Coordinates of N, CA and C and ligand atoms in Angstrom, one line a residue:
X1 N 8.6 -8.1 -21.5 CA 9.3 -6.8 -21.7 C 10.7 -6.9 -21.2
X2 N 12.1 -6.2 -22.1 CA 13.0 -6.3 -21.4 C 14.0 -4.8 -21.0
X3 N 14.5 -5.0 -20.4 CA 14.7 -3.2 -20.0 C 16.3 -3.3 -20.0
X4 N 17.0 -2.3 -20.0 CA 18.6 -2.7 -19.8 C 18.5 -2.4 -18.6
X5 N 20.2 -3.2 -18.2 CA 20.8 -3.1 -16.4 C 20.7 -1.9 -16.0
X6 N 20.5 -0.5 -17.0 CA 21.4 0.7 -16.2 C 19.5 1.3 -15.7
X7 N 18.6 0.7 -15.3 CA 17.5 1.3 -15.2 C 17.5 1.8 -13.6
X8 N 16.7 3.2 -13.3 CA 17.5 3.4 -12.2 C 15.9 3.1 -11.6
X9 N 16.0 3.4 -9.9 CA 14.5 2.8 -9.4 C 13.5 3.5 -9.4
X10 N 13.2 4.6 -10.2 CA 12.4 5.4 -10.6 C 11.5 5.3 -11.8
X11 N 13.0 4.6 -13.2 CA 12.2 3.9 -14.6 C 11.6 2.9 -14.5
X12 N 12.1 2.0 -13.3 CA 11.6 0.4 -12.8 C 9.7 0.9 -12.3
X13 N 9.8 2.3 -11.7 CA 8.7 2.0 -11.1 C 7.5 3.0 -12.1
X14 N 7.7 3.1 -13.5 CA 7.3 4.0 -14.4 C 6.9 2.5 -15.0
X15 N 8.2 1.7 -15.1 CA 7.5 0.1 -16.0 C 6.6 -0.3 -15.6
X16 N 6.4 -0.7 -14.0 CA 5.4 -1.6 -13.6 C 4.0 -0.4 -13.4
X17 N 4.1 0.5 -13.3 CA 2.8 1.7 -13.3 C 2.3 1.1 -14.7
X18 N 3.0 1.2 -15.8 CA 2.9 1.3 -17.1 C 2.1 -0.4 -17.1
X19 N 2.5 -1.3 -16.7 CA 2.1 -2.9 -17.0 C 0.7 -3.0 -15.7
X20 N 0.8 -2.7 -14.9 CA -0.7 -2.5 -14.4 C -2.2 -2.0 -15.1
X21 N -2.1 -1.3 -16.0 CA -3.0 -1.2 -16.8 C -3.6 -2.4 -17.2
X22 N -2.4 -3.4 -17.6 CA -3.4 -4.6 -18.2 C -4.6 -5.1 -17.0
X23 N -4.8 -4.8 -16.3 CA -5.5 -5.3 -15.0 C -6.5 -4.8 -14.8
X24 N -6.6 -3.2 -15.8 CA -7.4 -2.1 -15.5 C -8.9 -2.9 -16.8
X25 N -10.2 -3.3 -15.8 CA -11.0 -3.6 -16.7 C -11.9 -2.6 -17.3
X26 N -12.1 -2.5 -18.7 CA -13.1 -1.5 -19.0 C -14.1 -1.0 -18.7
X27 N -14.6 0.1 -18.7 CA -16.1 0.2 -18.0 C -16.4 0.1 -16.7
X28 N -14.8 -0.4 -15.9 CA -15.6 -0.1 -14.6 C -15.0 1.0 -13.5
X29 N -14.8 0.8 -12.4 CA -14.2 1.9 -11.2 C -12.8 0.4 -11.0
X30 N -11.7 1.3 -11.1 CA -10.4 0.8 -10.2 C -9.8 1.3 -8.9
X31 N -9.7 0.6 -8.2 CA -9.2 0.8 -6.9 C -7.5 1.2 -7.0
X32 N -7.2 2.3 -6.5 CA -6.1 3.5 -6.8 C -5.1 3.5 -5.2
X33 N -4.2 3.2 -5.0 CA -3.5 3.2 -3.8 C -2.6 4.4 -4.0
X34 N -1.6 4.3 -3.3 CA -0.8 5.8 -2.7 C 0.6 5.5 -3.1
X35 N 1.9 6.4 -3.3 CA 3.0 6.4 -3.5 C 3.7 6.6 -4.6
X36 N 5.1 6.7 -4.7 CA 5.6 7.6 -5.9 C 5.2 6.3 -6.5
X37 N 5.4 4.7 -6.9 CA 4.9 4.2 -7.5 C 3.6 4.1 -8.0
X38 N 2.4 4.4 -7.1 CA 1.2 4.8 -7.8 C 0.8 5.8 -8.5
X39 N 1.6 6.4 -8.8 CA 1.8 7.8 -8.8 C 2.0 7.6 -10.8
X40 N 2.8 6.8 -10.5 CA 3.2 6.4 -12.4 C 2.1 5.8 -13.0
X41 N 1.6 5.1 -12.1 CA 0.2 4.4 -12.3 C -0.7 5.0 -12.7
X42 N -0.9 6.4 -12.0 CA -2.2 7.1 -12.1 C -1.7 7.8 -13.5
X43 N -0.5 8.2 -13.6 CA -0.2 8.6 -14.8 C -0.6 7.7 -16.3
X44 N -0.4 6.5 -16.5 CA -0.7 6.0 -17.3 C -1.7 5.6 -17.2
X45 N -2.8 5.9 -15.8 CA -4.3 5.0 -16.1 C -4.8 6.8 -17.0
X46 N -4.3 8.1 -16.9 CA -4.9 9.5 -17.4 C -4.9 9.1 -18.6
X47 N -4.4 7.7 -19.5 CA -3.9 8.1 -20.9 C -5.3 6.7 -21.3
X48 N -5.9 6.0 -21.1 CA -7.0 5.5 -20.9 C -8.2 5.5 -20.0
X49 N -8.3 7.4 -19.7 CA -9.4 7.3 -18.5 C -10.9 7.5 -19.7
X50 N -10.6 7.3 -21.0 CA -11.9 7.4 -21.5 C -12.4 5.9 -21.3
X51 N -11.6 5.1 -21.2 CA -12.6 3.7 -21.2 C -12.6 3.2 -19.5
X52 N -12.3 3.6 -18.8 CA -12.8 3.9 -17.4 C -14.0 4.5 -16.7
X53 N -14.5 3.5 -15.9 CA -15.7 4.8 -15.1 C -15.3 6.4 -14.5
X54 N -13.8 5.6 -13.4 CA -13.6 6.2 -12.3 C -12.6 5.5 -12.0
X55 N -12.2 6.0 -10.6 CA -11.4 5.0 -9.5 C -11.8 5.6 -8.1
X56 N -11.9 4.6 -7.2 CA -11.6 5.0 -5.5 C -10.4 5.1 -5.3
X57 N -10.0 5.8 -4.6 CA -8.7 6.1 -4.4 C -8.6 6.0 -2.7
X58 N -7.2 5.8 -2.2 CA -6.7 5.4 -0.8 C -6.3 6.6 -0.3
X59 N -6.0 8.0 -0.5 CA -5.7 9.1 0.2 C -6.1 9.8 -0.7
X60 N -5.6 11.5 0.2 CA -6.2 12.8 -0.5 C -4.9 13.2 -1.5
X61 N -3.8 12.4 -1.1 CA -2.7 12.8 -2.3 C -3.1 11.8 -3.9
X62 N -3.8 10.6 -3.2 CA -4.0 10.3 -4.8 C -5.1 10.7 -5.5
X63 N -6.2 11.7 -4.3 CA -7.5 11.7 -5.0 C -6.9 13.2 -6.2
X64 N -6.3 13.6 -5.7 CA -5.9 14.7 -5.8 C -5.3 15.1 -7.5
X65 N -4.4 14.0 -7.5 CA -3.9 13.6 -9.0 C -4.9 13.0 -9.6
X66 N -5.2 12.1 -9.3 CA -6.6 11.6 -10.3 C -7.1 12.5 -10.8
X67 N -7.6 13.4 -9.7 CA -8.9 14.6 -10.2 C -8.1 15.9 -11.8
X68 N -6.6 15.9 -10.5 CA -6.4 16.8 -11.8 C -5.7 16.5 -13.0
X69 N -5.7 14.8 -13.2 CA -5.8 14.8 -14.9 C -7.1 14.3 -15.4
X70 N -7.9 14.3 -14.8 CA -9.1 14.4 -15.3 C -10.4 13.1 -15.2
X71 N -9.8 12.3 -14.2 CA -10.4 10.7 -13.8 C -11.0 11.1 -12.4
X72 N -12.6 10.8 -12.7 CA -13.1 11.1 -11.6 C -13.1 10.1 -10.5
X73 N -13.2 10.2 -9.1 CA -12.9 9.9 -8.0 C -14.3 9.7 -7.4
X74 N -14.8 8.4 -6.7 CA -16.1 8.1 -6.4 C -15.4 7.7 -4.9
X75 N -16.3 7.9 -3.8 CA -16.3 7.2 -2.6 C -16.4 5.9 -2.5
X76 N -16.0 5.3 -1.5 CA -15.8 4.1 -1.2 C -17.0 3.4 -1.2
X77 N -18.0 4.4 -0.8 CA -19.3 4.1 0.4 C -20.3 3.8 -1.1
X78 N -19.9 4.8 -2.4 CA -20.8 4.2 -3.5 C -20.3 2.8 -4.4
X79 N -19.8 2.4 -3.8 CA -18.9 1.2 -4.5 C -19.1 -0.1 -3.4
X80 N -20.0 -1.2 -4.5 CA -20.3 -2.5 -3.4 C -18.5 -3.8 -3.8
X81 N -18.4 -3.3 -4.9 CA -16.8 -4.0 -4.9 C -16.4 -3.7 -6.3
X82 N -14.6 -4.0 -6.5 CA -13.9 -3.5 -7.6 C -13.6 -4.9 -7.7
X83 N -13.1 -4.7 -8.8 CA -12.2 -6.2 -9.8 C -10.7 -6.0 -9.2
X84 N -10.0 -4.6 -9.3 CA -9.0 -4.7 -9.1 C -8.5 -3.4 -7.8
X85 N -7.7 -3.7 -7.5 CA -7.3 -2.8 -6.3 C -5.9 -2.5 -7.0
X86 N -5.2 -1.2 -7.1 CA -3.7 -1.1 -7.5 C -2.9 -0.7 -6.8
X87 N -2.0 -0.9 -5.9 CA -1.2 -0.2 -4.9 C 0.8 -0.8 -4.7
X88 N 1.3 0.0 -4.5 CA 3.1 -0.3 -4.4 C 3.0 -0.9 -2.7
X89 N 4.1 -1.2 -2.1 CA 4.1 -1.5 -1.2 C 5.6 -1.5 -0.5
X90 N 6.0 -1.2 1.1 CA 7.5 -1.2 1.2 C 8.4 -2.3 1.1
X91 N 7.7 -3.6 1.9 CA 7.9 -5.2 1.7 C 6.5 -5.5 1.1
X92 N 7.3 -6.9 0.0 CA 6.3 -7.9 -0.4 C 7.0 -8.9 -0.1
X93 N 6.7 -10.4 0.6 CA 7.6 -12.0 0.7 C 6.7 -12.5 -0.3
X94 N 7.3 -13.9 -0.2 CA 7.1 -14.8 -1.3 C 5.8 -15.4 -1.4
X95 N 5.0 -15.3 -0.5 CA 3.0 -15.3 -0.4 C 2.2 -14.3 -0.7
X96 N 3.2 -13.1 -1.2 CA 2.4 -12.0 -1.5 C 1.6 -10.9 -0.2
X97 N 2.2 -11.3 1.3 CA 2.3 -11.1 2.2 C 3.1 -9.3 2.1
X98 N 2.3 -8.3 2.6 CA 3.1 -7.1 2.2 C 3.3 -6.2 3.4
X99 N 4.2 -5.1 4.0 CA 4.0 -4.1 4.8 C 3.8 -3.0 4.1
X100 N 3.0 -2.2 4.3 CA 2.8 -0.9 3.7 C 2.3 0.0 4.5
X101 N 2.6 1.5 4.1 CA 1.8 2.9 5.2 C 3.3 3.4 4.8
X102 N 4.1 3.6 4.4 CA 5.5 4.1 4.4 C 4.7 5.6 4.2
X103 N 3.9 5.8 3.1 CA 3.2 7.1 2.9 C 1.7 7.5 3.9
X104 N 1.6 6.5 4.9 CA 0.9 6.9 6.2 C -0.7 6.8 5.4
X105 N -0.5 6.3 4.5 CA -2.1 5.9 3.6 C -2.5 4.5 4.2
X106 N -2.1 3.4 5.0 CA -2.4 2.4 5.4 C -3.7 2.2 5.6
X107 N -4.4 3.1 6.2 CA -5.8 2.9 6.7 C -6.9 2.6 5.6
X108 N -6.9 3.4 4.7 CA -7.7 3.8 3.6 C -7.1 2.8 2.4
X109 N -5.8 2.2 2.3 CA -5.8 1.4 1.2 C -6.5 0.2 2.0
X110 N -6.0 0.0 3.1 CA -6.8 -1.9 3.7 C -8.1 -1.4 3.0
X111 N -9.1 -0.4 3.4 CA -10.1 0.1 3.3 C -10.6 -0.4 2.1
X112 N -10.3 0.4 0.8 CA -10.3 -0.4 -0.4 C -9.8 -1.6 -0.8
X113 N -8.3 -2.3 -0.5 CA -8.5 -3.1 -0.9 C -9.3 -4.5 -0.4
X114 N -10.3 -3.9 0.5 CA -10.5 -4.6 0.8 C -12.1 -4.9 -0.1
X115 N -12.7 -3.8 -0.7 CA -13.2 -4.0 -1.5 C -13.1 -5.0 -3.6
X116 N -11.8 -5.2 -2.8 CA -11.5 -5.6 -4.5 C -11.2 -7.1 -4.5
X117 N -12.0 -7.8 -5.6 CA -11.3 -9.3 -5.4 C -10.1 -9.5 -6.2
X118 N -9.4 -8.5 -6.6 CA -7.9 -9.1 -6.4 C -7.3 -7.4 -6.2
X119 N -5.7 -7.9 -6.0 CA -4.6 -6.7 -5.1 C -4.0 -7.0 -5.7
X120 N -3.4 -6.1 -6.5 CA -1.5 -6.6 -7.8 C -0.9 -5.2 -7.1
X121 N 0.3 -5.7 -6.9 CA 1.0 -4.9 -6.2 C 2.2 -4.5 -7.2
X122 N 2.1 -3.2 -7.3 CA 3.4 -2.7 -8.2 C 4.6 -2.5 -7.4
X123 N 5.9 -3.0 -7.9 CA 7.0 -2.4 -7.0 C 8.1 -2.9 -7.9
X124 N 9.3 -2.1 -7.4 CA 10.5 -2.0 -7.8 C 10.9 -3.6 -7.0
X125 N 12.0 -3.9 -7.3 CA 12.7 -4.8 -6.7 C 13.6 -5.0 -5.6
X126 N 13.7 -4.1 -5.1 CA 14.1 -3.7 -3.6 C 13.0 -4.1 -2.6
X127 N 11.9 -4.5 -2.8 CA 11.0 -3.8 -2.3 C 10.6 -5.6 -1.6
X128 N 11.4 -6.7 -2.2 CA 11.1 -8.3 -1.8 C 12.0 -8.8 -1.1
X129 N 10.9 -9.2 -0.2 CA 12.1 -9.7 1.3 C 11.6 -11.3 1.3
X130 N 12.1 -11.9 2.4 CA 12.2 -13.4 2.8 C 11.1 -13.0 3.9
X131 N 11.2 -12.1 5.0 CA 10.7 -11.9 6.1 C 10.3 -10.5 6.1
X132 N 8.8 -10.5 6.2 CA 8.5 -8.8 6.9 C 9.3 -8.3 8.2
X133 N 10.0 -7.1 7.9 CA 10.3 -6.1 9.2 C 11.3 -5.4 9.0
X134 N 12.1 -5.9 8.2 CA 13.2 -5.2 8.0 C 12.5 -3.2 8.0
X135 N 11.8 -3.1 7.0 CA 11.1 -1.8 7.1 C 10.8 -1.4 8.4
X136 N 10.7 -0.3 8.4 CA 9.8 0.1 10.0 C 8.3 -0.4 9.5
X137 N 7.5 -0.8 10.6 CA 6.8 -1.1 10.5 C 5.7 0.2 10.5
X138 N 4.4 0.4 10.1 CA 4.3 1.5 10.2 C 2.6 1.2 10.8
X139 N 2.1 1.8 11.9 CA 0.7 1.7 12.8 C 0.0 2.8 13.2
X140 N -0.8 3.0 12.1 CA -1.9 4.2 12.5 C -2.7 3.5 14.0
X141 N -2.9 4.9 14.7 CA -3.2 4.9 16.1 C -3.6 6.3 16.5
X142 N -4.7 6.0 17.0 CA -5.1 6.9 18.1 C -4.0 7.4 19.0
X143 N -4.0 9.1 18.7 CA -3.0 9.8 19.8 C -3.2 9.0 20.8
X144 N -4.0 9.4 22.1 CA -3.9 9.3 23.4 C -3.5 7.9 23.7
X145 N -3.1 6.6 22.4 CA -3.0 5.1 22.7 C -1.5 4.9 22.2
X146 N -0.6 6.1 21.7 CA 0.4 6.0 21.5 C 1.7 5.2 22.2
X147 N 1.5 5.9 23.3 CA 2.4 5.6 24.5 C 2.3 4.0 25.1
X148 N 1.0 3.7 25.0 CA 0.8 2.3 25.2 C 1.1 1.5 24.4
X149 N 0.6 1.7 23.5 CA 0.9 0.6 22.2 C 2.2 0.6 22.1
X150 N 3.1 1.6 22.2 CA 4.7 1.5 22.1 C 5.3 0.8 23.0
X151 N 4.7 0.6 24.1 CA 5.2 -0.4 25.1 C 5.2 -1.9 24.8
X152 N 3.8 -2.0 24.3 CA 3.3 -3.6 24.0 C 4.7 -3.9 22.9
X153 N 4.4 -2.6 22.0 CA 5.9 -3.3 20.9 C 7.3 -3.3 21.3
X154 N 7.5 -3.1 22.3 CA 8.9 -3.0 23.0 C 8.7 -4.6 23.7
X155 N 7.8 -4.7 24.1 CA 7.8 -6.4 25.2 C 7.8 -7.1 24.0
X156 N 7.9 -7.3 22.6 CA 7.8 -8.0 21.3 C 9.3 -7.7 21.2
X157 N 10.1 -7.1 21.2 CA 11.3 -6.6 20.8 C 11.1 -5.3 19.8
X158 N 10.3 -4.6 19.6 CA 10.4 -3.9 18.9 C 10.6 -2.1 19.3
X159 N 11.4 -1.1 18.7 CA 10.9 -0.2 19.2 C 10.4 1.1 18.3
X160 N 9.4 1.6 18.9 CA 8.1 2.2 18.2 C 8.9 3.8 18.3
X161 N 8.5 4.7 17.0 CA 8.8 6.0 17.3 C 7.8 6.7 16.7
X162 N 7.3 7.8 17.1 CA 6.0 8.5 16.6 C 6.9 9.0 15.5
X163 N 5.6 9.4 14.0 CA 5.9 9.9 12.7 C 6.3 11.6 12.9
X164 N 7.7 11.5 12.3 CA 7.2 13.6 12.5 C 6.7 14.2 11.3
X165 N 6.4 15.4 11.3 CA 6.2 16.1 9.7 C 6.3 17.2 10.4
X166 N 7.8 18.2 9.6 CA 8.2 19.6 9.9 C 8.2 19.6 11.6
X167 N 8.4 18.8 12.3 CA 8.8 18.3 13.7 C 7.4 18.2 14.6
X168 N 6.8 18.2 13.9 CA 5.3 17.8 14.7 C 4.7 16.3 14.3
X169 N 4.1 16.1 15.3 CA 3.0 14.8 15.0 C 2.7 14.5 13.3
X170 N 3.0 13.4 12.4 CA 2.4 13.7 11.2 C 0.7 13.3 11.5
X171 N 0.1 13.8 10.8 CA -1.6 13.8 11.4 C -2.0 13.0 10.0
X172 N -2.8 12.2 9.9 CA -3.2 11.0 8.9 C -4.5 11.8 7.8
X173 N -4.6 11.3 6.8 CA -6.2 11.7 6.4 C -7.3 11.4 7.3
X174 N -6.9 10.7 8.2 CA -8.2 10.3 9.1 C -7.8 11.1 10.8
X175 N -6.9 12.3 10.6 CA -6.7 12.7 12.0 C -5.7 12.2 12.9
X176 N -5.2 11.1 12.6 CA -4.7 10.1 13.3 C -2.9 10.1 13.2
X177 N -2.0 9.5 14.5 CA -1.1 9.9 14.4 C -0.2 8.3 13.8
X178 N 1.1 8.3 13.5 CA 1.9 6.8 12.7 C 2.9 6.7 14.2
X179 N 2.9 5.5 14.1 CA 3.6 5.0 15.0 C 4.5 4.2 14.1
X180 N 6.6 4.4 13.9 CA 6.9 3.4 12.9 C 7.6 2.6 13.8
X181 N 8.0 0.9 13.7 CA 8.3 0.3 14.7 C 9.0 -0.8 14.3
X182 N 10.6 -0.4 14.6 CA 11.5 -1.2 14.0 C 12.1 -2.0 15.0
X183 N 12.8 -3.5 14.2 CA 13.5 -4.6 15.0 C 12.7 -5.2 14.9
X184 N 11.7 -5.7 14.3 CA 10.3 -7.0 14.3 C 10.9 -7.5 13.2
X185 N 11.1 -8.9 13.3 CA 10.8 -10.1 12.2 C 9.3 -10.8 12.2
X186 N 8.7 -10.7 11.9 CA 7.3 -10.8 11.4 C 7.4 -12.3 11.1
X187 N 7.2 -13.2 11.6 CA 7.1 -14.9 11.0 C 6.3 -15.3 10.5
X188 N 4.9 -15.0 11.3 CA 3.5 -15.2 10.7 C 2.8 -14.1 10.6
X189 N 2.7 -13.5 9.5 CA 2.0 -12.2 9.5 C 0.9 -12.1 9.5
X190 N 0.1 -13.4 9.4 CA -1.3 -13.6 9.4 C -2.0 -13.5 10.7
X191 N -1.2 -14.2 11.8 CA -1.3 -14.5 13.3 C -0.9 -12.7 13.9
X192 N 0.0 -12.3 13.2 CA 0.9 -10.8 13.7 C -0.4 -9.9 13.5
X193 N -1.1 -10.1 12.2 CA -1.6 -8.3 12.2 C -3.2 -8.9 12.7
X194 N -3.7 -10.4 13.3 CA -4.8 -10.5 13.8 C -4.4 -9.8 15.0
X195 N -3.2 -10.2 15.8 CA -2.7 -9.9 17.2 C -3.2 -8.5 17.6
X196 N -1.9 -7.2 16.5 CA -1.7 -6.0 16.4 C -3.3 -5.4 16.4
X197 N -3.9 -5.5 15.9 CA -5.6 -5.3 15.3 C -6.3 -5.2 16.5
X198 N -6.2 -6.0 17.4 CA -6.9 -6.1 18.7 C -6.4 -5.3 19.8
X199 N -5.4 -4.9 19.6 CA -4.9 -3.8 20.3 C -5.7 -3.0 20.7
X200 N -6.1 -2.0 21.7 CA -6.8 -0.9 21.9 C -6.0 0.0 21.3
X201 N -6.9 0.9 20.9 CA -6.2 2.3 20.2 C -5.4 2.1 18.3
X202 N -5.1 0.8 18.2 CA -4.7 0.6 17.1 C -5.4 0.6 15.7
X203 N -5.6 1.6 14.9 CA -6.7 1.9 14.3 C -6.5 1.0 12.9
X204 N -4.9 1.0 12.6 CA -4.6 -0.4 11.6 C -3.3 -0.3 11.9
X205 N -3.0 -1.7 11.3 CA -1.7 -2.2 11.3 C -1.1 -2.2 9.9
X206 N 0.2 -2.2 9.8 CA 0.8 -2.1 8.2 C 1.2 -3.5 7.4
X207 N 0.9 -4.4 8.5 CA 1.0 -6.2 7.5 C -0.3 -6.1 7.1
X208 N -0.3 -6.1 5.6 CA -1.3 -6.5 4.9 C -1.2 -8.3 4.5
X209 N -2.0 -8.9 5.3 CA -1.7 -10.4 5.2 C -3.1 -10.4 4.8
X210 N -3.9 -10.2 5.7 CA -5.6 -11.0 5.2 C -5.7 -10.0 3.8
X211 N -5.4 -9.0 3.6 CA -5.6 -8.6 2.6 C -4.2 -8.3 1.8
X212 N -3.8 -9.5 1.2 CA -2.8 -9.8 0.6 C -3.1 -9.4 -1.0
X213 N -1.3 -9.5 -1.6 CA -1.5 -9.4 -3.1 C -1.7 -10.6 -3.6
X214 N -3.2 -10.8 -4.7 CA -2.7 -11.9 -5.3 C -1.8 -12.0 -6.6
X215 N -1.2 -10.8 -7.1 CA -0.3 -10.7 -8.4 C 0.7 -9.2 -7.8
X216 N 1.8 -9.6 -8.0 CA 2.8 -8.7 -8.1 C 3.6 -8.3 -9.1
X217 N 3.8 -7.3 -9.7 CA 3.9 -7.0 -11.0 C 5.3 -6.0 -10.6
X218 N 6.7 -7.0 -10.5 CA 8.4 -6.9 -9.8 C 8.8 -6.1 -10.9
X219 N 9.5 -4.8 -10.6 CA 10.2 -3.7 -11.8 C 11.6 -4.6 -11.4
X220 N 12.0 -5.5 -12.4 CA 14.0 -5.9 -11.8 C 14.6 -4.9 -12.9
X221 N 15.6 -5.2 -13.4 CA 16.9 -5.1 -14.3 C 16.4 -6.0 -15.6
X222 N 15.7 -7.1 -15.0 CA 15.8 -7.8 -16.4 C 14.7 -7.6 -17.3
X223 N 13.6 -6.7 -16.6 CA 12.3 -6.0 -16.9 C 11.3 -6.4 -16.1
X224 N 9.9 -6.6 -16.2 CA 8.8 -6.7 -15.2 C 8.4 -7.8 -15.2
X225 N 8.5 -8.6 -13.7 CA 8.4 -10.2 -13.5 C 6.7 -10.0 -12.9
X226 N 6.3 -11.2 -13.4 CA 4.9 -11.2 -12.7 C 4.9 -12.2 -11.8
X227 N 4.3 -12.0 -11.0 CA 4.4 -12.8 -9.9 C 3.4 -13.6 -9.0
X228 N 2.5 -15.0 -9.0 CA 1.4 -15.0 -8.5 C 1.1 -15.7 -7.5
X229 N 0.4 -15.2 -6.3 CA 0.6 -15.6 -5.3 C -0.9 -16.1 -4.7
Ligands
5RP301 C1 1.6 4.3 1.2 C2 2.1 2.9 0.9 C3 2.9 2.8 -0.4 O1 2.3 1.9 -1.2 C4 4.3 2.3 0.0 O2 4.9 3.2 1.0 C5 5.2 2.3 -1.2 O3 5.5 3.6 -1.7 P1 6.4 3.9 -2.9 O4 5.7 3.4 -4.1 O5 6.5 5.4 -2.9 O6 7.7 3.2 -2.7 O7 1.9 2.0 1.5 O8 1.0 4.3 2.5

């Protein structure tokens, strides 16, 4: 596919919604992630939800669209595994190594994708780094472990700031508060989000390493690069 230069990062992320479909197998349940990029996704999977079972979906903002174009939404807990998982992400590196939770859905996508034997990650092209961190890093957590865990990331170099929404705590689909935590270069993200994981209070971490993308499906300028990792 080829797109012209003047595509702004909004059409980039309408392309690769649009090219994830190929991934979508007939007849079964797809696994549905969160963000204005999934968001194009969910849009074009409404225009083939007749050859679809369903999808699980990663939050209440995407079950929410699903439902109201008309794709029904199955729990996690009736589903023994998907073919495909679909989700955007804030960093992807060159292993398919991702950070994500920018939209504070972190918990619930690992969740699913963890059901799916493969993860194609849609995104614009801003979105590929050499090294995770540059983003805030983003860490669902247990209120009362806030304070702590912000310390542990400060002796790392990092410093942690709780999420607001309308100046309060943002509160998760699962209750829970975001801690975002910037200044980390991530080297081994594999070794990082076993580390982060074992944390008390840390309910997930936003390096998606063990549950990596194995296909990235890049919105550039020159049109949608696929990418396989
Ligand atoms: C939500 C996520 C999103 O996938 C990530 O924030 C990318 O979002 P967008 O497609 O809006 O740029 O992890 O928790």
């Amino acid at each position: 596919m080829t797109a012209r230069s003047t595509l702004s990062q909004d059409e980039l992320k309408t392309l690769v919604g649009q090219a994830a479909l190929q991934y979508v197998v007939p007849g079964e349940i797809v696994g549905v992630g969160t963000g204005s990029t999934v968001n194009k996704f969910i849009d074009a999977l409404a225009t083939v939800k007749d050859s679809i079972r369903g999808a699980v979906s990663s939050s209440e903002a995407s079950t929410a669209r699903l439902r109201a174009l008309g794709i029904a939404v199955f729990d996690a807990n009736e589903v023994a595994s998907l073919s495909v998982y679909i989700d955007g992400a804030d960093e992807i590196d060159g292993q398919g190594y991702m950070v994500k939770g920018g939209g504070a859905a972190l918990t619930r996508e690992k969740i699913v994708a963890a059901l799916a034997r493969r993860f194609v990650c849609i995104a614009d092209e801003s979105k590929r780094v050499k090294t995770l961190g540059a983003f805030p890093l983003p860490v669902e957590v247990i209120p009362m472990a806030a304070a702590q865990i912000a310390r542990r990331f400060a002796a790392l170099g990092g410093q942690a700031t709780l999420r607001l929404k309308n100046g309060q705590p943002l509160v998760t689909d699962n209750g829970q508060h975001i801690l975002d935590v910037r200044g980390l270069a991530i080297a081994d993200p594999l070794a990082f989000e076993s580390d982060v994981n074992q944390w008390p209070g840390v309910v997930t971490v936003g390096v998606f390493a063990h549950q990596k993308a194995q296909v990235c499906l890049l919105g550039t300028t020159a049109g949608v690069q696929t990418l396989h990792f």
